[in-house]
Tab-separated table of C-alpha atoms in Angstrom:
chain	number	residue	atom	x	y	z
A	12	MET	CA	0.000	0.000	0.000
A	13	ASP	CA	3.048	2.295	-0.253
A	14	HIS	CA	1.687	3.857	-3.420
A	15	ILE	CA	-1.448	4.989	-1.568
A	16	ILE	CA	0.697	6.561	1.158
A	17	TRP	CA	2.775	8.414	-1.439
A	18	ILE	CA	-0.349	9.572	-3.262
A	19	SER	CA	-1.613	10.957	0.070
A	20	ILE	CA	1.639	12.832	0.569
A	21	ILE	CA	1.456	14.213	-2.965
A	22	LEU	CA	-2.100	15.426	-2.286
A	23	PHE	CA	-0.824	17.175	0.845
A	24	ILE	CA	1.568	19.296	-1.191
A	25	PRO	CA	-1.051	21.493	-2.964
A	26	ILE	CA	-2.687	22.151	0.427
A	27	PHE	CA	0.670	23.205	1.852
A	28	ILE	CA	1.387	25.421	-1.163
A	29	SER	CA	-1.956	27.192	-0.796
A	30	LEU	CA	-1.252	27.989	2.879
A	31	ILE	CA	2.403	28.916	2.328
A	32	GLY	CA	1.367	31.428	-0.320
A	33	MET	CA	-1.513	32.986	1.669
A	34	PRO	CA	0.174	36.400	2.186
A	35	TYR	CA	0.790	36.624	-1.561
A	36	TRP	CA	-2.781	35.754	-2.595
A	37	THR	CA	-4.343	38.334	-0.223
A	38	ARG	CA	-5.435	41.793	-1.340
A	39	ARG	CA	-2.762	44.505	-1.402
A	40	THR	CA	-4.869	46.502	1.054
A	41	GLU	CA	-4.532	43.789	3.719
A	42	SER	CA	-1.565	42.091	5.336
A	43	PHE	CA	-1.928	39.234	7.828
A	44	GLY	CA	-5.489	40.295	8.584
A	45	VAL	CA	-4.613	43.981	9.079
A	46	SER	CA	-5.732	46.734	6.716
A	47	ILE	CA	-2.943	48.731	5.072
A	48	PRO	CA	-2.655	51.340	2.282
A	49	SER	CA	-2.015	49.479	-0.975
A	50	ASP	CA	1.034	51.640	-1.733
A	51	VAL	CA	2.925	50.204	1.284
A	52	TYR	CA	2.333	46.584	0.255
A	53	MET	CA	5.839	46.442	-1.292
A	54	ASP	CA	7.480	48.009	1.768
A	55	GLU	CA	10.662	46.079	2.663
A	56	LYS	CA	9.395	45.281	6.160
A	57	LEU	CA	6.213	43.717	4.755
A	58	LYS	CA	8.129	41.812	2.090
A	59	LYS	CA	10.384	40.414	4.804
A	60	MET	CA	7.382	39.343	6.905
A	61	ARG	CA	5.820	37.524	3.952
A	62	LYS	CA	9.076	35.681	3.284
A	63	GLN	CA	9.442	34.760	6.961
A	64	TYR	CA	5.891	33.425	7.067
A	65	ALA	CA	6.419	31.394	3.884
A	66	SER	CA	9.689	29.976	5.264
A	67	ALA	CA	8.097	29.047	8.599
A	68	MET	CA	5.155	27.349	6.888
A	69	THR	CA	7.461	25.501	4.480
A	70	ALA	CA	9.568	24.127	7.335
A	71	PHE	CA	6.479	23.156	9.307
A	72	SER	CA	4.932	21.446	6.245
A	73	ILE	CA	8.058	19.317	5.724
A	74	VAL	CA	7.998	18.255	9.390
A	75	ILE	CA	4.310	17.294	9.111
A	76	LEU	CA	5.006	15.160	6.035
A	77	PHE	CA	7.779	13.256	7.811
A	78	ILE	CA	5.603	12.684	10.889
A	79	PHE	CA	2.702	11.465	8.727
A	80	TYR	CA	4.906	9.086	6.753
A	81	PHE	CA	6.524	7.723	9.925
A	82	ILE	CA	3.246	7.116	11.795
A	83	VAL	CA	1.419	5.581	8.830
A	84	GLY	CA	4.382	3.479	7.758
A	85	LYS	CA	4.970	2.109	11.251
A	86	TYR	CA	1.503	1.738	12.752
A	87	SER	CA	-1.042	1.484	9.921
A	88	PRO	CA	0.594	0.547	6.587
A	89	ASN	CA	-2.182	-1.919	5.714
A	90	ASP	CA	-5.073	-0.558	7.760
A	91	GLY	CA	-7.095	1.769	5.555
A	92	GLU	CA	-9.485	2.882	8.298
A	93	THR	CA	-6.688	3.775	10.715
A	94	MET	CA	-4.808	5.548	7.958
A	95	GLY	CA	-7.882	7.639	7.180
A	96	ILE	CA	-8.099	8.658	10.844
A	97	VAL	CA	-4.386	9.531	10.932
A	98	LEU	CA	-4.787	11.574	7.748
A	99	SER	CA	-7.737	13.517	9.217
A	100	ILE	CA	-5.886	14.195	12.485
A	101	THR	CA	-2.801	15.289	10.542
A	102	ILE	CA	-4.794	17.772	8.447
A	103	LEU	CA	-6.611	19.120	11.524
A	104	GLY	CA	-3.348	19.482	13.452
A	105	PHE	CA	-1.723	21.206	10.504
A	106	MET	CA	-4.590	23.702	10.229
A	107	ILE	CA	-4.522	24.497	13.957
A	108	ILE	CA	-0.761	25.025	14.154
A	109	SER	CA	-0.701	27.001	10.890
A	110	PHE	CA	-3.356	29.292	12.388
A	111	LEU	CA	-1.168	29.794	15.469
A	112	ILE	CA	1.748	30.702	13.190
A	113	TYR	CA	-0.528	33.190	11.432
A	114	LEU	CA	-1.474	34.756	14.790
A	115	VAL	CA	2.198	35.493	15.521
A	116	PHE	CA	2.511	37.425	12.258
A	117	HIS	CA	-0.889	39.069	12.745
A	118	LYS	CA	0.288	40.486	16.073
A	119	GLN	CA	3.552	41.707	14.526
A	120	MET	CA	1.603	43.340	11.704
A	121	LYS	CA	-0.660	45.214	14.119
A	122	GLN	CA	2.376	46.485	16.018
A	123	LEU	CA	4.093	47.561	12.792
A	124	LYS	CA	1.009	49.432	11.599
A	125	GLU	CA	0.742	51.274	14.898
A	126	LYS	CA	4.434	52.162	14.801
A	127	GLU	CA	4.525	53.332	11.163
A	128	LYS	CA	1.245	55.342	11.437
A	129	TRP	CA	0.421	54.784	7.760
A	130	ASN	CA	-3.122	56.104	8.179
A	131	GLU	CA	-2.111	59.512	9.477
A	132	GLN	CA	-2.609	62.474	7.136
A	133	ARG	CA	-4.578	60.292	4.716
A	134	GLN	CA	-8.262	60.592	3.944
A	135	GLN	CA	-10.214	57.424	4.723
A	136	LYS	CA	-13.092	56.546	2.365
A	137	ILE	CA	-15.511	53.795	1.442
A	138	VAL	CA	-15.927	53.517	-2.322
A	139	LEU	CA	-19.023	51.910	-3.852
A	140	GLN	CA	-20.242	51.599	-7.427
A	141	THR	CA	-24.007	52.093	-7.499
A	142	ASN	CA	-24.611	49.820	-10.485
A	143	PHE	CA	-22.074	47.179	-9.432
A	144	TYR	CA	-24.616	44.384	-8.916
A	145	GLN	CA	-26.298	45.131	-12.238
A	146	GLN	CA	-23.204	43.921	-14.097
A	147	LYS	CA	-22.488	40.311	-15.008
A	148	LEU	CA	-20.547	39.214	-11.923
A	149	ILE	CA	-21.044	35.447	-12.211
A	150	HIS	CA	-21.893	32.863	-14.830
A	151	SER	CA	-25.474	31.636	-14.949
A	152	ASN	CA	-26.676	28.849	-12.677
A	153	TYR	CA	-28.223	27.332	-15.796
A	154	TRP	CA	-24.819	25.719	-16.372
A	155	PHE	CA	-25.682	23.396	-13.493
A	156	LEU	CA	-28.333	21.839	-15.737
A	157	ILE	CA	-25.457	19.705	-17.054
A	158	ALA	CA	-24.997	18.292	-13.552
A	159	PHE	CA	-28.752	17.788	-13.110
A	160	ALA	CA	-28.826	15.919	-16.454
A	161	LEU	CA	-26.101	13.578	-15.155
A	162	VAL	CA	-28.201	12.920	-12.053
A	163	ALA	CA	-31.260	12.203	-14.217
A	164	VAL	CA	-29.292	9.685	-16.306
A	165	THR	CA	-27.962	8.080	-13.125
A	166	LEU	CA	-31.477	7.784	-11.697
A	167	PHE	CA	-32.806	6.314	-14.955
A	168	ILE	CA	-30.095	3.640	-15.041
A	169	THR	CA	-30.579	2.924	-11.323
A	170	PHE	CA	-34.303	2.257	-11.645
A	171	THR	CA	-34.150	0.371	-14.946
A	172	GLN	CA	-31.301	-1.821	-13.659
A	173	TYR	CA	-32.577	-2.111	-10.087
A	174	GLY	CA	-32.698	-5.883	-10.312
A	175	ARG	CA	-28.939	-6.063	-10.930
A	176	ILE	CA	-28.088	-4.219	-7.726
A	177	PRO	CA	-26.836	-6.680	-5.053
A	178	GLU	CA	-28.775	-7.198	-1.823
A	179	ARG	CA	-26.017	-5.494	0.167
A	180	ILE	CA	-24.748	-2.093	-0.951
A	181	PRO	CA	-21.368	-0.652	0.085
A	182	MET	CA	-21.944	2.597	1.977
A	183	LYS	CA	-18.503	3.429	3.361
A	184	TYR	CA	-14.951	2.772	2.186
A	185	ASP	CA	-11.658	3.018	4.024
A	186	PHE	CA	-8.598	4.826	2.700
A	187	PHE	CA	-7.553	1.831	0.579
A	188	GLY	CA	-10.977	1.442	-1.022
A	189	GLU	CA	-12.082	-1.488	1.130
A	190	VAL	CA	-15.754	-1.530	2.174
A	191	THR	CA	-16.210	-0.897	5.919
A	192	ASN	CA	-20.008	-0.466	6.059
A	193	TRP	CA	-22.888	-2.046	4.156
A	194	ALA	CA	-26.616	-1.307	3.793
A	195	GLU	CA	-29.492	-3.571	2.849
A	196	LYS	CA	-30.804	-2.977	-0.659
A	197	SER	CA	-33.890	-0.739	-0.767
A	198	TYR	CA	-35.126	2.200	-2.807
A	199	ARG	CA	-34.070	4.501	0.006
A	200	SER	CA	-30.536	3.143	0.191
A	201	VAL	CA	-29.965	3.272	-3.568
A	202	LEU	CA	-31.250	6.867	-3.635
A	203	ILE	CA	-28.726	8.154	-1.112
A	204	MET	CA	-26.142	9.007	-3.752
A	205	PRO	CA	-28.466	10.744	-6.285
A	206	ILE	CA	-30.198	12.787	-3.582
A	207	THR	CA	-26.815	13.755	-2.170
A	208	GLN	CA	-25.882	14.864	-5.686
A	209	ILE	CA	-28.982	17.049	-5.910
A	210	TYR	CA	-28.223	18.627	-2.527
A	211	MET	CA	-24.603	19.211	-3.547
A	212	ILE	CA	-25.604	20.865	-6.832
A	213	ALA	CA	-28.117	23.082	-5.018
A	214	LEU	CA	-25.368	24.071	-2.563
A	215	PHE	CA	-23.000	24.970	-5.408
A	216	MET	CA	-25.757	27.020	-7.028
A	217	PHE	CA	-26.274	28.908	-3.768
A	218	ILE	CA	-22.531	29.583	-3.409
A	219	ASN	CA	-22.424	30.797	-7.008
A	220	TRP	CA	-25.320	33.150	-6.277
A	221	MET	CA	-23.606	34.253	-3.056
A	222	ILE	CA	-20.446	35.151	-4.991
A	223	GLY	CA	-22.522	37.500	-7.105
A	224	ARG	CA	-24.239	39.078	-4.083
A	225	SER	CA	-21.373	39.204	-1.555
A	226	LYS	CA	-20.265	42.545	-0.179
A	227	GLN	CA	-18.728	45.023	-2.608
A	228	GLN	CA	-15.136	45.784	-1.548
A	229	LEU	CA	-13.276	48.317	-3.690
A	230	ASN	CA	-9.880	49.919	-3.215
A	231	ALA	CA	-10.301	53.627	-2.456
A	232	GLN	CA	-6.790	54.289	-3.787
A	233	ASN	CA	-7.651	52.886	-7.202
A	234	PRO	CA	-11.430	52.352	-7.488
A	235	ASP	CA	-11.754	51.991	-11.271
A	236	GLU	CA	-9.200	49.233	-11.589
A	237	SER	CA	-10.457	47.633	-8.393
A	238	ILE	CA	-13.912	47.257	-9.964
A	239	GLU	CA	-12.455	45.488	-13.010
A	240	GLN	CA	-10.322	43.194	-10.849
A	241	ASN	CA	-13.243	42.286	-8.594
A	242	ILE	CA	-15.485	41.401	-11.515
A	243	ILE	CA	-12.783	39.142	-12.989
A	244	PHE	CA	-12.277	37.577	-9.546
A	245	ARG	CA	-15.956	36.693	-9.156
A	246	ARG	CA	-16.362	35.398	-12.706
A	247	ARG	CA	-13.321	33.112	-12.481
A	248	TRP	CA	-14.480	31.609	-9.193
A	249	SER	CA	-17.929	31.148	-10.679
A	250	VAL	CA	-16.415	29.108	-13.521
A	251	PHE	CA	-14.456	27.048	-11.003
A	252	LEU	CA	-17.589	26.332	-8.960
A	253	ILE	CA	-19.579	25.225	-11.986
A	254	ALA	CA	-16.766	22.966	-13.201
A	255	SER	CA	-16.268	21.518	-9.700
A	256	GLY	CA	-19.981	20.836	-9.334
A	257	ILE	CA	-20.050	18.918	-12.591
A	258	LEU	CA	-16.882	16.951	-11.737
A	259	LEU	CA	-18.207	15.924	-8.320
A	260	THR	CA	-21.511	14.918	-9.897
A	261	VAL	CA	-19.590	12.679	-12.298
A	262	LEU	CA	-17.699	11.129	-9.368
A	263	PHE	CA	-20.902	10.394	-7.435
A	264	SER	CA	-22.514	8.941	-10.563
A	265	VAL	CA	-19.563	6.582	-11.057
A	266	ILE	CA	-19.919	5.440	-7.438
A	267	GLN	CA	-23.642	4.875	-7.958
A	268	LEU	CA	-23.096	2.914	-11.161
A	269	SER	CA	-20.538	0.735	-9.378
A	270	PHE	CA	-23.525	-0.798	-7.530
A	271	ILE	CA	-24.804	-2.082	-10.878
A	272	TYR	CA	-21.719	-2.669	-13.011
A	273	SER	CA	-18.393	-4.220	-12.104
A	274	ILE	CA	-15.986	-1.340	-11.661
A	275	LEU	CA	-12.622	-2.175	-10.131
A	276	THR	CA	-11.889	-0.492	-6.802
A	277	THR	CA	-8.565	0.642	-8.251
A	278	TYR	CA	-10.377	2.597	-10.974
A	279	MET	CA	-12.679	4.155	-8.372
A	280	THR	CA	-9.701	5.250	-6.297
A	281	VAL	CA	-7.899	6.680	-9.329
A	282	ILE	CA	-10.996	8.622	-10.462
A	283	SER	CA	-11.530	10.004	-6.947
A	284	LEU	CA	-7.910	11.083	-6.601
A	285	MET	CA	-7.854	12.623	-10.086
A	286	ILE	CA	-10.960	14.727	-9.461
A	287	THR	CA	-9.652	15.772	-6.044
A	288	ALA	CA	-6.286	16.720	-7.553
A	289	ILE	CA	-7.912	18.703	-10.373
A	290	MET	CA	-9.977	20.722	-7.887
A	291	ILE	CA	-7.041	21.412	-5.550
A	292	ILE	CA	-4.789	22.432	-8.430
A	293	GLY	CA	-7.610	24.611	-9.774
A	294	VAL	CA	-7.799	26.467	-6.455
A	295	ILE	CA	-4.040	27.064	-6.461
A	296	VAL	CA	-4.019	28.261	-10.079
A	297	LEU	CA	-6.875	30.658	-9.304
A	298	ALA	CA	-5.083	31.943	-6.214
A	299	ILE	CA	-1.837	32.534	-8.118
A	300	THR	CA	-3.336	34.099	-11.238
A	301	THR	CA	-6.238	36.001	-9.653
A	302	GLY	CA	-5.584	36.522	-5.944
A	303	GLN	CA	-8.141	37.713	-3.432
A	304	GLY	CA	-10.551	40.186	-5.008
A	305	GLY	CA	-8.558	40.044	-8.269
A	306	SER	CA	-5.488	41.556	-6.583
A	307	ARG	CA	-3.094	39.539	-8.783
A	308	VAL	CA	-4.770	40.558	-12.033
A	309	LYS	CA	-2.359	42.877	-13.847
A	310	ASN	CA	-2.107	46.304	-12.238
A	311	VAL	CA	-1.168	49.035	-14.718
A	312	ARG	CA	-2.554	52.212	-13.145
A	313	THR	CA	-1.078	54.459	-10.480
A	314	THR	CA	-2.733	54.822	-7.096
A	315	ASP	CA	-3.804	57.865	-5.109
A	316	GLY	CA	-1.606	57.846	-2.004
A	317	THR	CA	-3.662	60.510	-0.205
A	318	VAL	CA	-6.812	58.347	-0.029
A	319	ILE	CA	-7.129	54.945	1.671
A	320	ASN	CA	-9.897	52.528	2.613
A	321	ARG	CA	-11.677	53.215	5.859
A	322	ASP	CA	-9.918	51.380	8.684
A	323	ASP	CA	-12.298	48.694	9.944
A	324	ASP	CA	-9.797	46.445	11.749
A	325	HIS	CA	-11.921	46.561	14.931
A	326	TYR	CA	-14.615	44.533	13.133
A	327	TRP	CA	-12.131	41.754	12.283
A	328	LYS	CA	-11.398	39.628	15.326
A	329	LEU	CA	-7.891	38.133	15.079
A	330	GLY	CA	-7.884	39.494	11.540
A	331	GLN	CA	-10.095	36.678	10.229
A	332	PHE	CA	-13.500	36.721	11.921
A	333	TYR	CA	-15.820	39.529	10.824
A	334	PHE	CA	-18.335	40.744	13.415
A	335	ASN	CA	-20.272	43.899	12.529
A	336	ARG	CA	-23.884	44.351	13.675
A	337	LYS	CA	-24.217	47.521	11.574
A	338	ASP	CA	-23.342	45.715	8.347
A	339	PRO	CA	-26.341	43.983	6.700
A	340	SER	CA	-24.054	41.892	4.487
A	341	TRP	CA	-24.256	38.114	4.870
A	342	PHE	CA	-20.988	37.239	3.164
A	343	LEU	CA	-17.803	39.077	2.268
A	344	GLU	CA	-14.236	38.368	1.190
A	345	LYS	CA	-11.736	36.901	3.638
A	346	ARG	CA	-9.056	39.116	5.120
A	347	PHE	CA	-6.301	36.504	4.833
A	348	GLY	CA	-6.128	34.147	1.887
A	349	VAL	CA	-8.656	33.645	-0.894
A	350	GLY	CA	-12.399	33.079	-0.674
A	351	TRP	CA	-15.345	34.268	1.350
A	352	THR	CA	-16.409	34.349	4.963
A	353	MET	CA	-19.592	35.296	6.802
A	354	ASN	CA	-20.606	38.222	8.969
A	355	LEU	CA	-20.752	36.507	12.360
A	356	ALA	CA	-23.024	39.279	13.686
A	357	ASN	CA	-25.720	38.570	11.074
A	358	PRO	CA	-28.365	36.052	12.290
A	359	LEU	CA	-29.447	35.228	8.723
A	360	ALA	CA	-25.904	34.164	7.823
A	361	TRP	CA	-25.899	31.832	10.824
A	362	LEU	CA	-29.291	30.378	9.857
A	363	ILE	CA	-28.015	29.644	6.350
A	364	LEU	CA	-24.858	28.003	7.691
A	365	ILE	CA	-26.737	25.896	10.250
A	366	GLY	CA	-29.273	24.875	7.588
A	367	ILE	CA	-26.557	23.758	5.180
A	368	ILE	CA	-24.749	21.732	7.858
A	369	GLY	CA	-28.010	20.269	9.187
A	370	ILE	CA	-29.195	19.060	5.787
A	371	ALA	CA	-25.767	17.626	4.944
A	372	ALA	CA	-25.654	15.704	8.229
A	373	GLY	CA	-29.274	14.565	8.169
A	374	LEU	CA	-29.717	13.367	4.582
A	375	PRO	CA	-27.745	10.094	4.837
A	376	ILE	CA	-29.414	9.241	8.175
A	377	LEU	CA	-32.967	9.828	6.890
A	378	LEU	CA	-32.437	7.947	3.645
A	379	SER	CA	-30.762	4.937	5.244
A	380	ARG	CA	-33.659	4.245	7.604
């Protein structure tokens, strides 16, 4: 099973790269969760901090890989279930410690900002474009009809070939593709995968819509270019979401069809790893070429150094958690890294999040009864 272990390590690498490069993907108006004027982004002190963070994360990532390989190789080389647990614990531990490393740099950044007094003698503004949401910010959710068509085909084959489905259906696999849980054949049990597909597609459609409606965040030092960058940013992520939704639908359909047709476990594993790799690589490519809010899209215009974004650091707890009761926005861009986060002070955002988690957790339980 050494090849599976090495594949796992290879899949770790894109995750590490995405976290190592976080300070470089972030907007030029933010540094380690702290707002800054975009014209100081290339300050030598900030460049040094970004390099130090990347070096620390690189060293930590290498240590994690060695620990993972040692533990798996010694204690669970042929136990897929144990290896899956070790993998999950490793990822969780990596995320926790990487966040602690971030906090060190976040604190340093706050101290540097206070010392340098970049905001003094500059006019703070919030820039909005009144017709921003009337523009084409995302690609149509109609593209998800491709995914729904795949589900329809899967359902048609499932019902027409129901008699070929074995009396016991595999419901859970370990890390090596071995079945660890079975379910008795019934219409409910064979519908778990297609209904999960429908829920997943609906979730992707909601996220796509959310990208188009999330809070408008423009750079007061260069508003015109910021608008163009932000539109490109949203459209590219919309394409990624649509493509990811279709790919995951294909994966779930292959799993469903494996109940009916003989598909080697090796092929299933390869397909799963390929789709996972494509999505992870896609995220990294987007981060490198686009950046948060389109910050890495080519910048060719000069900025106004006398005007900066309004300082709202007090709403960002630890530089990552947004809490603003006066802001009606549900979702907005992250302060550190690439993607979106929620306004923790907005009850509707919490209801949406709880609803999504509740449905995801409850569907398999309801359908397996």
